[in-house]
């Protein structure tokens, strides 16, 4: 994907000049005479651009795409670079987490696991602070059980304190701060927040939304420019592989274009999925899903008739874990206990890994949910009456609306969960490729310059060459997209305002508008 002008500027090296496409509108793009005046006008087929109106449209549209790709690449690339570097770190955080927190996460495999209520009681004995917000039984042999505590002093209110318990001995292995439904521990949480908002909170999230909003524009523009540049060679090798024999700017562009073509779909995917949970664009996506009836369904935890309204979570215990599972304790109505709740969930085919959430308020029941984000997804959930142990509601992932499923898969693929290590390696490769594309893009701009200086930007006025019947629908589509993607639309509007102002100043001074 070429991130800089294709026409060589004054002072370009001989190999750059040799790379020039014959009979293309490069003279007009570099500030010279229009190509049409040389007898190879918009409808000319001598460059393989097509004939008739199709070729004419592209000859007029190409300078606009080129200017947009160049300008957006130069201005947005720093944000993309930060997102790529932090994304690369995040892709490796899953495996790093397993190494750093091996003592808390893994234990020697024993003969049999103790009842979950006994494990939770052991955790509460060591950590009586806060309230139990959830319990995650050991998901596999050798893995610890997590007892999650909320409202713990010194722990971020948006996080929980995870107490790790050996399921075979009920010994507490340690406690760590945990974030999110994926169970991210401090190392991964720090990197995740760095990638998402640079540890600047809600304001910092604007950077990632800006990067995601412009990434697809830059990627698509680059693909179109690269394919149109290589059309005259008409070989797969010329399009898909870099020219190792080339030198200078031509060699850099060859690597930039070929690698950009290979990773374009991946970059488009990262852009689309990143926008789905961004601040402003994400809210628009959620509103659209709501309007279409495609929101993610949730299981109803309300128990019938409210006869168990006296049941609630105390500040130091969960019913049924210290009294042999009977749940008969002062201040609580009857509760069947965790072991019975887990058994009822298993009977509904909720196998590991699962999370048990206690009743949130009077009149509500336990919610047991599968939390596997890897393929195949396990996202079924059930609600269980705490007094009887009966399942009151069931929600299957198979019954999710189509967009809810796609959203779940897209997010899990973006975050490296869906296909585990393979997924994480692919994300790392995409992040590394994006870093290289940015470096190559700036290098081409430098190589295009003169006397060790950056080359000049693409000239203004490219939109004037676009046929009106193409320009008007294009402007309307841009306005609509900009409305729903405000961190794409607002910067674009600002750039146009500045560009028009500078052009007007240049016109009044009698100088040629260059930027």
GROMACS .gro file of C-alpha atoms in nm:
model
  515
    1UNK     CA    1   0.000   0.000   0.000
    2UNK     CA    2   0.171   0.312  -0.117
    3UNK     CA    3   0.157   0.586   0.143
    4UNK     CA    4   0.316   0.852  -0.073
    5UNK     CA    5   0.287   1.004  -0.420
    6UNK     CA    6   0.377   0.786  -0.712
    7UNK     CA    7   0.514   1.063  -0.931
    8UNK     CA    8   0.885   1.136  -0.877
    9UNK     CA    9   0.965   1.484  -0.756
   10UNK     CA   10   1.258   1.691  -0.869
   11UNK     CA   11   1.575   1.531  -0.745
   12UNK     CA   12   1.443   1.173  -0.752
   13UNK     CA   13   1.696   0.906  -0.822
   14UNK     CA   14   1.719   0.746  -1.167
   15UNK     CA   15   1.557   0.424  -1.051
   16UNK     CA   16   1.263   0.623  -0.914
   17UNK     CA   17   1.216   0.793  -1.247
   18UNK     CA   18   1.230   0.458  -1.423
   19UNK     CA   19   0.947   0.336  -1.205
   20UNK     CA   20   0.716   0.600  -1.341
   21UNK     CA   21   0.400   0.471  -1.507
   22UNK     CA   22   0.371   0.571  -1.875
   23UNK     CA   23   0.075   0.784  -1.983
   24UNK     CA   24  -0.060   0.821  -1.627
   25UNK     CA   25  -0.174   1.151  -1.475
   26UNK     CA   26   0.144   1.185  -1.275
   27UNK     CA   27   0.244   1.516  -1.426
   28UNK     CA   28  -0.072   1.677  -1.297
   29UNK     CA   29  -0.023   1.515  -0.958
   30UNK     CA   30   0.325   1.656  -0.923
   31UNK     CA   31   0.223   2.006  -1.018
   32UNK     CA   32   0.312   1.989  -1.388
   33UNK     CA   33   0.097   2.000  -1.697
   34UNK     CA   34  -0.209   1.776  -1.700
   35UNK     CA   35  -0.157   1.438  -1.858
   36UNK     CA   36  -0.462   1.492  -2.076
   37UNK     CA   37  -0.282   1.766  -2.266
   38UNK     CA   38  -0.026   1.521  -2.391
   39UNK     CA   39  -0.275   1.317  -2.586
   40UNK     CA   40  -0.329   1.051  -2.323
   41UNK     CA   41  -0.643   1.184  -2.164
   42UNK     CA   42  -0.889   1.040  -1.920
   43UNK     CA   43  -1.027   0.785  -2.159
   44UNK     CA   44  -0.694   0.664  -2.291
   45UNK     CA   45  -0.627   0.291  -2.276
   46UNK     CA   46  -0.255   0.306  -2.342
   47UNK     CA   47  -0.178   0.256  -1.974
   48UNK     CA   48  -0.417  -0.029  -1.926
   49UNK     CA   49  -0.644   0.178  -1.707
   50UNK     CA   50  -0.952   0.081  -1.897
   51UNK     CA   51  -1.159   0.245  -2.165
   52UNK     CA   52  -1.466   0.459  -2.171
   53UNK     CA   53  -1.628   0.593  -1.858
   54UNK     CA   54  -1.464   0.337  -1.625
   55UNK     CA   55  -1.113   0.447  -1.713
   56UNK     CA   56  -1.218   0.812  -1.708
   57UNK     CA   57  -1.360   0.781  -1.357
   58UNK     CA   58  -1.045   0.621  -1.220
   59UNK     CA   59  -0.813   0.872  -1.388
   60UNK     CA   60  -1.014   1.147  -1.220
   61UNK     CA   61  -1.053   0.966  -0.889
   62UNK     CA   62  -0.697   0.842  -0.851
   63UNK     CA   63  -0.539   1.176  -0.748
   64UNK     CA   64  -0.808   1.216  -0.480
   65UNK     CA   65  -0.745   0.867  -0.342
   66UNK     CA   66  -0.372   0.935  -0.356
   67UNK     CA   67  -0.402   1.262  -0.166
   68UNK     CA   68  -0.630   1.107   0.097
   69UNK     CA   69  -0.401   0.806   0.143
   70UNK     CA   70  -0.092   1.022   0.169
   71UNK     CA   71  -0.236   1.287   0.401
   72UNK     CA   72  -0.414   1.039   0.628
   73UNK     CA   73  -0.106   0.819   0.638
   74UNK     CA   74   0.121   1.105   0.741
   75UNK     CA   75  -0.114   1.249   1.003
   76UNK     CA   76  -0.267   0.934   1.152
   77UNK     CA   77   0.036   0.705   1.131
   78UNK     CA   78   0.170   0.810   1.476
   79UNK     CA   79  -0.155   0.695   1.637
   80UNK     CA   80  -0.149   0.373   1.436
   81UNK     CA   81   0.211   0.315   1.538
   82UNK     CA   82   0.121   0.340   1.908
   83UNK     CA   83  -0.174   0.105   1.856
   84UNK     CA   84   0.046  -0.143   1.667
   85UNK     CA   85   0.327  -0.143   1.924
   86UNK     CA   86   0.090  -0.182   2.219
   87UNK     CA   87  -0.107  -0.443   2.024
   88UNK     CA   88   0.212  -0.639   1.966
   89UNK     CA   89   0.280  -0.632   2.340
   90UNK     CA   90  -0.075  -0.744   2.413
   91UNK     CA   91  -0.050  -1.040   2.176
   92UNK     CA   92   0.242  -1.171   2.381
   93UNK     CA   93   0.086  -1.097   2.719
   94UNK     CA   94  -0.118  -1.420   2.728
   95UNK     CA   95   0.188  -1.643   2.731
   96UNK     CA   96   0.381  -1.403   2.956
   97UNK     CA   97   0.095  -1.415   3.206
   98UNK     CA   98   0.118  -1.793   3.229
   99UNK     CA   99   0.488  -1.769   3.312
  100UNK     CA  100   0.476  -1.475   3.552
  101UNK     CA  101   0.181  -1.607   3.753
  102UNK     CA  102   0.252  -1.980   3.729
  103UNK     CA  103   0.247  -2.020   4.109
  104UNK     CA  104  -0.104  -1.879   4.136
  105UNK     CA  105  -0.243  -2.045   3.824
  106UNK     CA  106  -0.110  -2.401   3.844
  107UNK     CA  107  -0.085  -2.669   4.112
  108UNK     CA  108   0.020  -3.036   4.116
  109UNK     CA  109  -0.269  -3.259   4.011
  110UNK     CA  110  -0.426  -3.437   4.309
  111UNK     CA  111  -0.645  -3.743   4.344
  112UNK     CA  112  -0.977  -3.557   4.364
  113UNK     CA  113  -1.110  -3.205   4.392
  114UNK     CA  114  -1.269  -3.085   4.715
  115UNK     CA  115  -1.625  -2.945   4.715
  116UNK     CA  116  -1.635  -2.593   4.579
  117UNK     CA  117  -1.793  -2.463   4.901
  118UNK     CA  118  -1.491  -2.587   5.098
  119UNK     CA  119  -1.252  -2.413   4.861
  120UNK     CA  120  -1.443  -2.086   4.890
  121UNK     CA  121  -1.451  -2.114   5.270
  122UNK     CA  122  -1.072  -2.151   5.270
  123UNK     CA  123  -1.036  -1.841   5.054
  124UNK     CA  124  -1.262  -1.639   5.284
  125UNK     CA  125  -1.065  -1.748   5.588
  126UNK     CA  126  -0.750  -1.592   5.443
  127UNK     CA  127  -0.928  -1.299   5.273
  128UNK     CA  128  -1.243  -1.203   5.467
  129UNK     CA  129  -1.248  -0.853   5.316
  130UNK     CA  130  -1.496  -0.736   5.054
  131UNK     CA  131  -1.782  -0.937   4.909
  132UNK     CA  132  -1.783  -1.242   4.687
  133UNK     CA  133  -1.875  -1.133   4.337
  134UNK     CA  134  -1.809  -1.463   4.157
  135UNK     CA  135  -1.643  -1.803   4.183
  136UNK     CA  136  -1.459  -1.976   3.899
  137UNK     CA  137  -1.408  -2.345   3.977
  138UNK     CA  138  -1.089  -2.509   3.851
  139UNK     CA  139  -1.146  -2.545   3.474
  140UNK     CA  140  -0.900  -2.831   3.419
  141UNK     CA  141  -0.662  -3.066   3.594
  142UNK     CA  142  -0.387  -2.871   3.768
  143UNK     CA  143  -0.562  -2.533   3.746
  144UNK     CA  144  -0.656  -2.332   4.054
  145UNK     CA  145  -1.001  -2.214   4.156
  146UNK     CA  146  -1.059  -1.838   4.160
  147UNK     CA  147  -1.273  -1.669   4.424
  148UNK     CA  148  -1.340  -1.312   4.311
  149UNK     CA  149  -1.391  -1.041   4.572
  150UNK     CA  150  -1.530  -0.694   4.504
  151UNK     CA  151  -1.519  -0.386   4.721
  152UNK     CA  152  -1.172  -0.465   4.852
  153UNK     CA  153  -0.979  -0.166   4.981
  154UNK     CA  154  -0.684  -0.080   4.759
  155UNK     CA  155  -0.829  -0.260   4.455
  156UNK     CA  156  -0.955  -0.062   4.156
  157UNK     CA  157  -1.338  -0.042   4.180
  158UNK     CA  158  -1.362  -0.175   3.824
  159UNK     CA  159  -1.144  -0.474   3.916
  160UNK     CA  160  -1.179  -0.764   4.159
  161UNK     CA  161  -0.938  -0.940   4.389
  162UNK     CA  162  -0.888  -1.297   4.266
  163UNK     CA  163  -0.798  -1.542   4.541
  164UNK     CA  164  -0.637  -1.857   4.397
  165UNK     CA  165  -0.716  -2.183   4.575
  166UNK     CA  166  -0.569  -2.530   4.524
  167UNK     CA  167  -0.879  -2.740   4.441
  168UNK     CA  168  -0.717  -3.056   4.584
  169UNK     CA  169  -0.598  -2.919   4.918
  170UNK     CA  170  -0.796  -2.594   4.962
  171UNK     CA  171  -0.471  -2.408   5.028
  172UNK     CA  172  -0.464  -2.045   4.913
  173UNK     CA  173  -0.189  -1.993   4.655
  174UNK     CA  174  -0.210  -1.615   4.648
  175UNK     CA  175  -0.429  -1.322   4.545
  176UNK     CA  176  -0.403  -1.090   4.243
  177UNK     CA  177  -0.608  -0.808   4.098
  178UNK     CA  178  -0.819  -0.924   3.804
  179UNK     CA  179  -0.993  -0.731   3.529
  180UNK     CA  180  -1.266  -0.821   3.284
  181UNK     CA  181  -1.452  -1.134   3.189
  182UNK     CA  182  -1.140  -1.285   3.031
  183UNK     CA  183  -0.974  -1.299   3.373
  184UNK     CA  184  -0.681  -1.073   3.287
  185UNK     CA  185  -0.426  -1.047   3.569
  186UNK     CA  186  -0.209  -0.740   3.646
  187UNK     CA  187   0.045  -0.780   3.364
  188UNK     CA  188  -0.209  -0.835   3.087
  189UNK     CA  189  -0.443  -0.576   3.238
  190UNK     CA  190  -0.170  -0.310   3.231
  191UNK     CA  191  -0.084  -0.384   2.868
  192UNK     CA  192  -0.451  -0.406   2.770
  193UNK     CA  193  -0.527  -0.065   2.921
  194UNK     CA  194  -0.212   0.078   2.764
  195UNK     CA  195  -0.333  -0.041   2.425
  196UNK     CA  196  -0.688   0.080   2.482
  197UNK     CA  197  -0.640   0.423   2.640
  198UNK     CA  198  -0.268   0.478   2.719
  199UNK     CA  199  -0.365   0.477   3.089
  200UNK     CA  200  -0.534   0.812   3.037
  201UNK     CA  201  -0.888   0.695   3.104
  202UNK     CA  202  -1.183   0.791   2.887
  203UNK     CA  203  -0.989   1.071   2.716
  204UNK     CA  204  -0.717   0.828   2.615
  205UNK     CA  205  -0.969   0.604   2.441
  206UNK     CA  206  -1.005   0.869   2.172
  207UNK     CA  207  -0.661   0.781   2.036
  208UNK     CA  208  -0.754   0.417   1.973
  209UNK     CA  209  -1.087   0.512   1.817
  210UNK     CA  210  -0.911   0.761   1.591
  211UNK     CA  211  -0.663   0.493   1.485
  212UNK     CA  212  -0.935   0.232   1.424
  213UNK     CA  213  -1.156   0.479   1.240
  214UNK     CA  214  -0.885   0.575   0.991
  215UNK     CA  215  -0.711   0.240   0.953
  216UNK     CA  216  -0.966   0.098   0.710
  217UNK     CA  217  -0.958   0.415   0.498
  218UNK     CA  218  -0.580   0.408   0.468
  219UNK     CA  219  -0.573   0.032   0.404
  220UNK     CA  220  -0.840   0.036   0.132
  221UNK     CA  221  -0.686   0.338  -0.038
  222UNK     CA  222  -0.345   0.172  -0.036
  223UNK     CA  223  -0.476  -0.150  -0.187
  224UNK     CA  224  -0.653   0.035  -0.468
  225UNK     CA  225  -0.346   0.245  -0.545
  226UNK     CA  226  -0.110  -0.053  -0.538
  227UNK     CA  227  -0.328  -0.267  -0.767
  228UNK     CA  228  -0.379   0.019  -1.011
  229UNK     CA  229  -0.005   0.084  -1.016
  230UNK     CA  230   0.076  -0.277  -1.095
  231UNK     CA  231  -0.202  -0.336  -1.347
  232UNK     CA  232   0.027  -0.299  -1.649
  233UNK     CA  233   0.250  -0.585  -1.535
  234UNK     CA  234  -0.045  -0.824  -1.501
  235UNK     CA  235   0.145  -1.088  -1.306
  236UNK     CA  236   0.068  -1.222  -0.962
  237UNK     CA  237   0.432  -1.198  -0.863
  238UNK     CA  238   0.451  -0.827  -0.947
  239UNK     CA  239   0.147  -0.759  -0.729
  240UNK     CA  240   0.199  -0.994  -0.436
  241UNK     CA  241   0.578  -1.008  -0.396
  242UNK     CA  242   0.830  -0.728  -0.339
  243UNK     CA  243   1.087  -0.652  -0.606
  244UNK     CA  244   1.414  -0.747  -0.437
  245UNK     CA  245   1.617  -0.631  -0.735
  246UNK     CA  246   1.491  -0.275  -0.703
  247UNK     CA  247   1.679  -0.004  -0.515
  248UNK     CA  248   1.599   0.323  -0.343
  249UNK     CA  249   1.241   0.442  -0.317
  250UNK     CA  250   1.123   0.186  -0.568
  251UNK     CA  251   1.243  -0.098  -0.345
  252UNK     CA  252   1.083   0.054  -0.037
  253UNK     CA  253   0.754   0.100  -0.220
  254UNK     CA  254   0.770  -0.257  -0.346
  255UNK     CA  255   0.791  -0.397   0.008
  256UNK     CA  256   0.532  -0.149   0.137
  257UNK     CA  257   0.283  -0.237  -0.134
  258UNK     CA  258   0.326  -0.614  -0.135
  259UNK     CA  259   0.316  -0.654   0.244
  260UNK     CA  260   0.024  -0.412   0.265
  261UNK     CA  261  -0.169  -0.621   0.016
  262UNK     CA  262  -0.109  -0.940   0.216
  263UNK     CA  263  -0.229  -0.795   0.545
  264UNK     CA  264  -0.508  -0.568   0.416
  265UNK     CA  265  -0.794  -0.798   0.518
  266UNK     CA  266  -0.647  -0.838   0.864
  267UNK     CA  267  -0.614  -0.462   0.905
  268UNK     CA  268  -0.973  -0.410   0.790
  269UNK     CA  269  -1.085  -0.667   1.046
  270UNK     CA  270  -0.892  -0.499   1.329
  271UNK     CA  271  -1.041  -0.165   1.230
  272UNK     CA  272  -1.401  -0.292   1.220
  273UNK     CA  273  -1.383  -0.490   1.545
  274UNK     CA  274  -1.192  -0.214   1.723
  275UNK     CA  275  -1.472   0.029   1.640
  276UNK     CA  276  -1.744  -0.199   1.779
  277UNK     CA  277  -1.643  -0.129   2.140
  278UNK     CA  278  -1.503   0.222   2.098
  279UNK     CA  279  -1.662   0.516   2.277
  280UNK     CA  280  -1.861   0.694   2.008
  281UNK     CA  281  -1.865   0.461   1.707
  282UNK     CA  282  -1.926   0.171   1.946
  283UNK     CA  283  -2.233   0.344   2.088
  284UNK     CA  284  -2.367   0.390   1.736
  285UNK     CA  285  -2.308   0.023   1.661
  286UNK     CA  286  -2.490  -0.074   1.980
  287UNK     CA  287  -2.784   0.153   1.891
  288UNK     CA  288  -2.803  -0.010   1.548
  289UNK     CA  289  -2.799  -0.359   1.699
  290UNK     CA  290  -3.074  -0.258   1.941
  291UNK     CA  291  -3.288  -0.119   1.659
  292UNK     CA  292  -3.243  -0.445   1.467
  293UNK     CA  293  -3.316  -0.662   1.770
  294UNK     CA  294  -2.965  -0.805   1.761
  295UNK     CA  295  -2.841  -0.729   2.113
  296UNK     CA  296  -2.674  -0.996   2.323
  297UNK     CA  297  -2.940  -1.172   2.533
  298UNK     CA  298  -2.894  -1.236   2.905
  299UNK     CA  299  -3.039  -1.497   3.134
  300UNK     CA  300  -3.308  -1.376   3.378
  301UNK     CA  301  -3.196  -1.421   3.738
  302UNK     CA  302  -3.531  -1.322   3.891
  303UNK     CA  303  -3.687  -1.598   4.099
  304UNK     CA  304  -4.063  -1.641   4.082
  305UNK     CA  305  -4.296  -1.470   4.328
  306UNK     CA  306  -4.019  -1.303   4.524
  307UNK     CA  307  -4.062  -1.556   4.808
  308UNK     CA  308  -3.686  -1.553   4.861
  309UNK     CA  309  -3.659  -1.180   4.898
  310UNK     CA  310  -3.481  -1.217   5.228
  311UNK     CA  311  -3.179  -1.371   5.052
  312UNK     CA  312  -2.884  -1.140   5.005
  313UNK     CA  313  -2.508  -1.141   5.013
  314UNK     CA  314  -2.346  -1.039   5.339
  315UNK     CA  315  -2.015  -0.857   5.354
  316UNK     CA  316  -1.817  -1.152   5.473
  317UNK     CA  317  -1.972  -1.478   5.359
  318UNK     CA  318  -2.171  -1.660   5.095
  319UNK     CA  319  -2.468  -1.867   5.214
  320UNK     CA  320  -2.406  -2.236   5.239
  321UNK     CA  321  -2.027  -2.241   5.239
  322UNK     CA  322  -1.955  -2.260   5.610
  323UNK     CA  323  -2.251  -2.469   5.723
  324UNK     CA  324  -2.215  -2.782   5.520
  325UNK     CA  325  -2.416  -2.644   5.232
  326UNK     CA  326  -2.743  -2.597   5.420
  327UNK     CA  327  -2.735  -2.221   5.402
  328UNK     CA  328  -2.924  -2.191   5.730
  329UNK     CA  329  -2.758  -1.892   5.893
  330UNK     CA  330  -2.867  -1.581   6.073
  331UNK     CA  331  -2.972  -1.307   5.830
  332UNK     CA  332  -3.026  -1.546   5.536
  333UNK     CA  333  -3.312  -1.758   5.414
  334UNK     CA  334  -3.252  -2.115   5.300
  335UNK     CA  335  -2.981  -2.152   5.037
  336UNK     CA  336  -2.889  -2.479   4.872
  337UNK     CA  337  -2.525  -2.378   4.854
  338UNK     CA  338  -2.260  -2.364   4.586
  339UNK     CA  339  -2.215  -2.736   4.542
  340UNK     CA  340  -2.582  -2.792   4.462
  341UNK     CA  341  -2.588  -2.489   4.234
  342UNK     CA  342  -2.286  -2.615   4.040
  343UNK     CA  343  -2.439  -2.963   4.016
  344UNK     CA  344  -2.762  -2.817   3.875
  345UNK     CA  345  -2.565  -2.624   3.614
  346UNK     CA  346  -2.373  -2.936   3.514
  347UNK     CA  347  -2.704  -3.113   3.464
  348UNK     CA  348  -2.785  -2.851   3.201
  349UNK     CA  349  -2.463  -2.934   3.014
  350UNK     CA  350  -2.262  -2.637   3.138
  351UNK     CA  351  -1.920  -2.796   3.143
  352UNK     CA  352  -1.594  -2.615   3.223
  353UNK     CA  353  -1.497  -2.339   3.236
  354UNK     CA  354  -1.782  -2.176   3.429
  355UNK     CA  355  -1.835  -1.880   3.659
  356UNK     CA  356  -2.085  -1.876   3.944
  357UNK     CA  357  -2.229  -1.535   4.030
  358UNK     CA  358  -2.421  -1.515   4.360
  359UNK     CA  359  -2.762  -1.348   4.388
  360UNK     CA  360  -2.713  -0.977   4.329
  361UNK     CA  361  -3.018  -0.860   4.521
  362UNK     CA  362  -3.324  -0.988   4.709
  363UNK     CA  363  -3.549  -1.191   4.481
  364UNK     CA  364  -3.272  -1.295   4.243
  365UNK     CA  365  -3.096  -1.625   4.196
  366UNK     CA  366  -2.754  -1.762   4.114
  367UNK     CA  367  -2.628  -1.724   3.758
  368UNK     CA  368  -2.387  -1.984   3.625
  369UNK     CA  369  -2.225  -1.901   3.292
  370UNK     CA  370  -1.974  -2.067   3.067
  371UNK     CA  371  -1.676  -1.837   3.008
  372UNK     CA  372  -1.477  -2.010   2.736
  373UNK     CA  373  -1.385  -1.759   2.466
  374UNK     CA  374  -1.179  -2.001   2.256
  375UNK     CA  375  -1.322  -2.206   1.972
  376UNK     CA  376  -1.575  -2.355   2.007
  377UNK     CA  377  -1.728  -2.077   2.214
  378UNK     CA  378  -1.893  -2.181   2.539
  379UNK     CA  379  -2.129  -1.902   2.640
  380UNK     CA  380  -2.439  -2.083   2.772
  381UNK     CA  381  -2.582  -1.964   3.103
  382UNK     CA  382  -2.849  -2.067   3.354
  383UNK     CA  383  -3.025  -1.906   3.649
  384UNK     CA  384  -3.085  -2.115   3.961
  385UNK     CA  385  -3.325  -2.058   4.249
  386UNK     CA  386  -3.112  -2.037   4.566
  387UNK     CA  387  -3.383  -2.191   4.783
  388UNK     CA  388  -3.467  -2.496   4.574
  389UNK     CA  389  -3.168  -2.544   4.345
  390UNK     CA  390  -3.401  -2.555   4.044
  391UNK     CA  391  -3.302  -2.401   3.712
  392UNK     CA  392  -3.535  -2.109   3.640
  393UNK     CA  393  -3.398  -1.988   3.308
  394UNK     CA  394  -3.159  -2.108   3.039
  395UNK     CA  395  -2.981  -1.906   2.771
  396UNK     CA  396  -2.790  -2.088   2.495
  397UNK     CA  397  -2.524  -1.932   2.279
  398UNK     CA  398  -2.675  -2.120   1.985
  399UNK     CA  399  -2.988  -1.905   2.025
  400UNK     CA  400  -2.804  -1.571   2.010
  401UNK     CA  401  -2.902  -1.338   1.722
  402UNK     CA  402  -2.663  -1.342   1.428
  403UNK     CA  403  -2.506  -1.003   1.500
  404UNK     CA  404  -2.461  -1.093   1.867
  405UNK     CA  405  -2.268  -1.404   1.764
  406UNK     CA  406  -2.060  -1.212   1.511
  407UNK     CA  407  -1.981  -0.948   1.771
  408UNK     CA  408  -1.872  -1.212   2.021
  409UNK     CA  409  -1.652  -1.391   1.767
  410UNK     CA  410  -1.509  -1.064   1.633
  411UNK     CA  411  -1.412  -0.932   1.976
  412UNK     CA  412  -1.260  -1.263   2.083
  413UNK     CA  413  -1.064  -1.287   1.759
  414UNK     CA  414  -0.943  -0.927   1.798
  415UNK     CA  415  -0.833  -0.991   2.157
  416UNK     CA  416  -0.650  -1.314   2.078
  417UNK     CA  417  -0.887  -1.552   2.258
  418UNK     CA  418  -1.078  -1.728   1.982
  419UNK     CA  419  -0.803  -1.956   1.850
  420UNK     CA  420  -0.558  -1.937   2.137
  421UNK     CA  421  -0.188  -1.932   2.057
  422UNK     CA  422  -0.245  -1.936   1.679
  423UNK     CA  423  -0.471  -1.633   1.716
  424UNK     CA  424  -0.209  -1.452   1.924
  425UNK     CA  425   0.068  -1.525   1.674
  426UNK     CA  426  -0.150  -1.393   1.391
  427UNK     CA  427  -0.221  -1.073   1.585
  428UNK     CA  428   0.149  -1.027   1.655
  429UNK     CA  429   0.225  -1.072   1.285
  430UNK     CA  430  -0.040  -0.814   1.189
  431UNK     CA  431   0.094  -0.566   1.444
  432UNK     CA  432   0.450  -0.615   1.323
  433UNK     CA  433   0.340  -0.576   0.960
  434UNK     CA  434   0.160  -0.251   1.042
  435UNK     CA  435   0.472  -0.117   1.214
  436UNK     CA  436   0.679  -0.198   0.906
  437UNK     CA  437   0.423  -0.040   0.673
  438UNK     CA  438   0.435   0.283   0.871
  439UNK     CA  439   0.814   0.289   0.875
  440UNK     CA  440   0.829   0.218   0.502
  441UNK     CA  441   0.567   0.486   0.434
  442UNK     CA  442   0.767   0.756   0.610
  443UNK     CA  443   1.086   0.630   0.448
  444UNK     CA  444   0.932   0.666   0.102
  445UNK     CA  445   0.832   1.020   0.185
  446UNK     CA  446   1.189   1.090   0.293
  447UNK     CA  447   1.340   0.920  -0.012
  448UNK     CA  448   1.112   1.121  -0.238
  449UNK     CA  449   1.255   1.443  -0.095
  450UNK     CA  450   1.558   1.635  -0.199
  451UNK     CA  451   1.880   1.697  -0.010
  452UNK     CA  452   1.780   1.476   0.284
  453UNK     CA  453   1.438   1.635   0.327
  454UNK     CA  454   1.085   1.501   0.311
  455UNK     CA  455   0.915   1.523  -0.027
  456UNK     CA  456   0.636   1.770  -0.085
  457UNK     CA  457   0.275   1.668  -0.018
  458UNK     CA  458   0.023   1.582  -0.288
  459UNK     CA  459  -0.111   1.900  -0.455
  460UNK     CA  460  -0.455   2.032  -0.369
  461UNK     CA  461  -0.757   2.035  -0.599
  462UNK     CA  462  -0.769   1.662  -0.676
  463UNK     CA  463  -1.147   1.659  -0.621
  464UNK     CA  464  -1.195   1.884  -0.924
  465UNK     CA  465  -1.101   1.596  -1.155
  466UNK     CA  466  -1.370   1.363  -1.018
  467UNK     CA  467  -1.681   1.352  -1.240
  468UNK     CA  468  -1.978   1.521  -1.072
  469UNK     CA  469  -2.193   1.205  -1.090
  470UNK     CA  470  -1.926   1.029  -0.883
  471UNK     CA  471  -1.830   1.320  -0.658
  472UNK     CA  472  -2.181   1.389  -0.525
  473UNK     CA  473  -2.261   1.031  -0.412
  474UNK     CA  474  -1.908   1.003  -0.274
  475UNK     CA  475  -1.954   1.321  -0.069
  476UNK     CA  476  -2.291   1.200   0.061
  477UNK     CA  477  -2.148   0.862   0.161
  478UNK     CA  478  -1.854   1.033   0.331
  479UNK     CA  479  -2.092   1.253   0.531
  480UNK     CA  480  -2.296   0.954   0.648
  481UNK     CA  481  -1.988   0.754   0.744
  482UNK     CA  482  -1.840   1.056   0.919
  483UNK     CA  483  -2.158   1.098   1.122
  484UNK     CA  484  -2.150   0.742   1.252
  485UNK     CA  485  -1.770   0.743   1.290
  486UNK     CA  486  -1.715   1.087   1.444
  487UNK     CA  487  -1.341   1.046   1.498
  488UNK     CA  488  -1.315   0.989   1.125
  489UNK     CA  489  -1.561   1.260   1.025
  490UNK     CA  490  -1.447   1.541   1.258
  491UNK     CA  491  -1.073   1.520   1.169
  492UNK     CA  492  -1.164   1.495   0.801
  493UNK     CA  493  -1.384   1.805   0.824
  494UNK     CA  494  -1.108   1.988   1.013
  495UNK     CA  495  -0.852   1.893   0.749
  496UNK     CA  496  -1.081   2.014   0.470
  497UNK     CA  497  -1.141   2.344   0.650
  498UNK     CA  498  -0.769   2.404   0.699
  499UNK     CA  499  -0.695   2.291   0.344
  500UNK     CA  500  -0.953   2.529   0.195
  501UNK     CA  501  -0.831   2.816   0.410
  502UNK     CA  502  -0.469   2.762   0.307
  503UNK     CA  503  -0.574   2.736  -0.055
  504UNK     CA  504  -0.761   3.064  -0.032
  505UNK     CA  505  -0.461   3.233   0.129
  506UNK     CA  506  -0.235   3.098  -0.146
  507UNK     CA  507  -0.479   3.219  -0.412
  508UNK     CA  508  -0.487   3.571  -0.273
  509UNK     CA  509  -0.110   3.579  -0.256
  510UNK     CA  510  -0.094   3.462  -0.615
  511UNK     CA  511   0.100   3.147  -0.531
  512UNK     CA  512   0.021   2.794  -0.640
  513UNK     CA  513  -0.163   2.603  -0.365
  514UNK     CA  514   0.053   2.308  -0.270
  515UNK     CA  515  -0.095   2.184   0.059
   0.00000   0.00000   0.00000
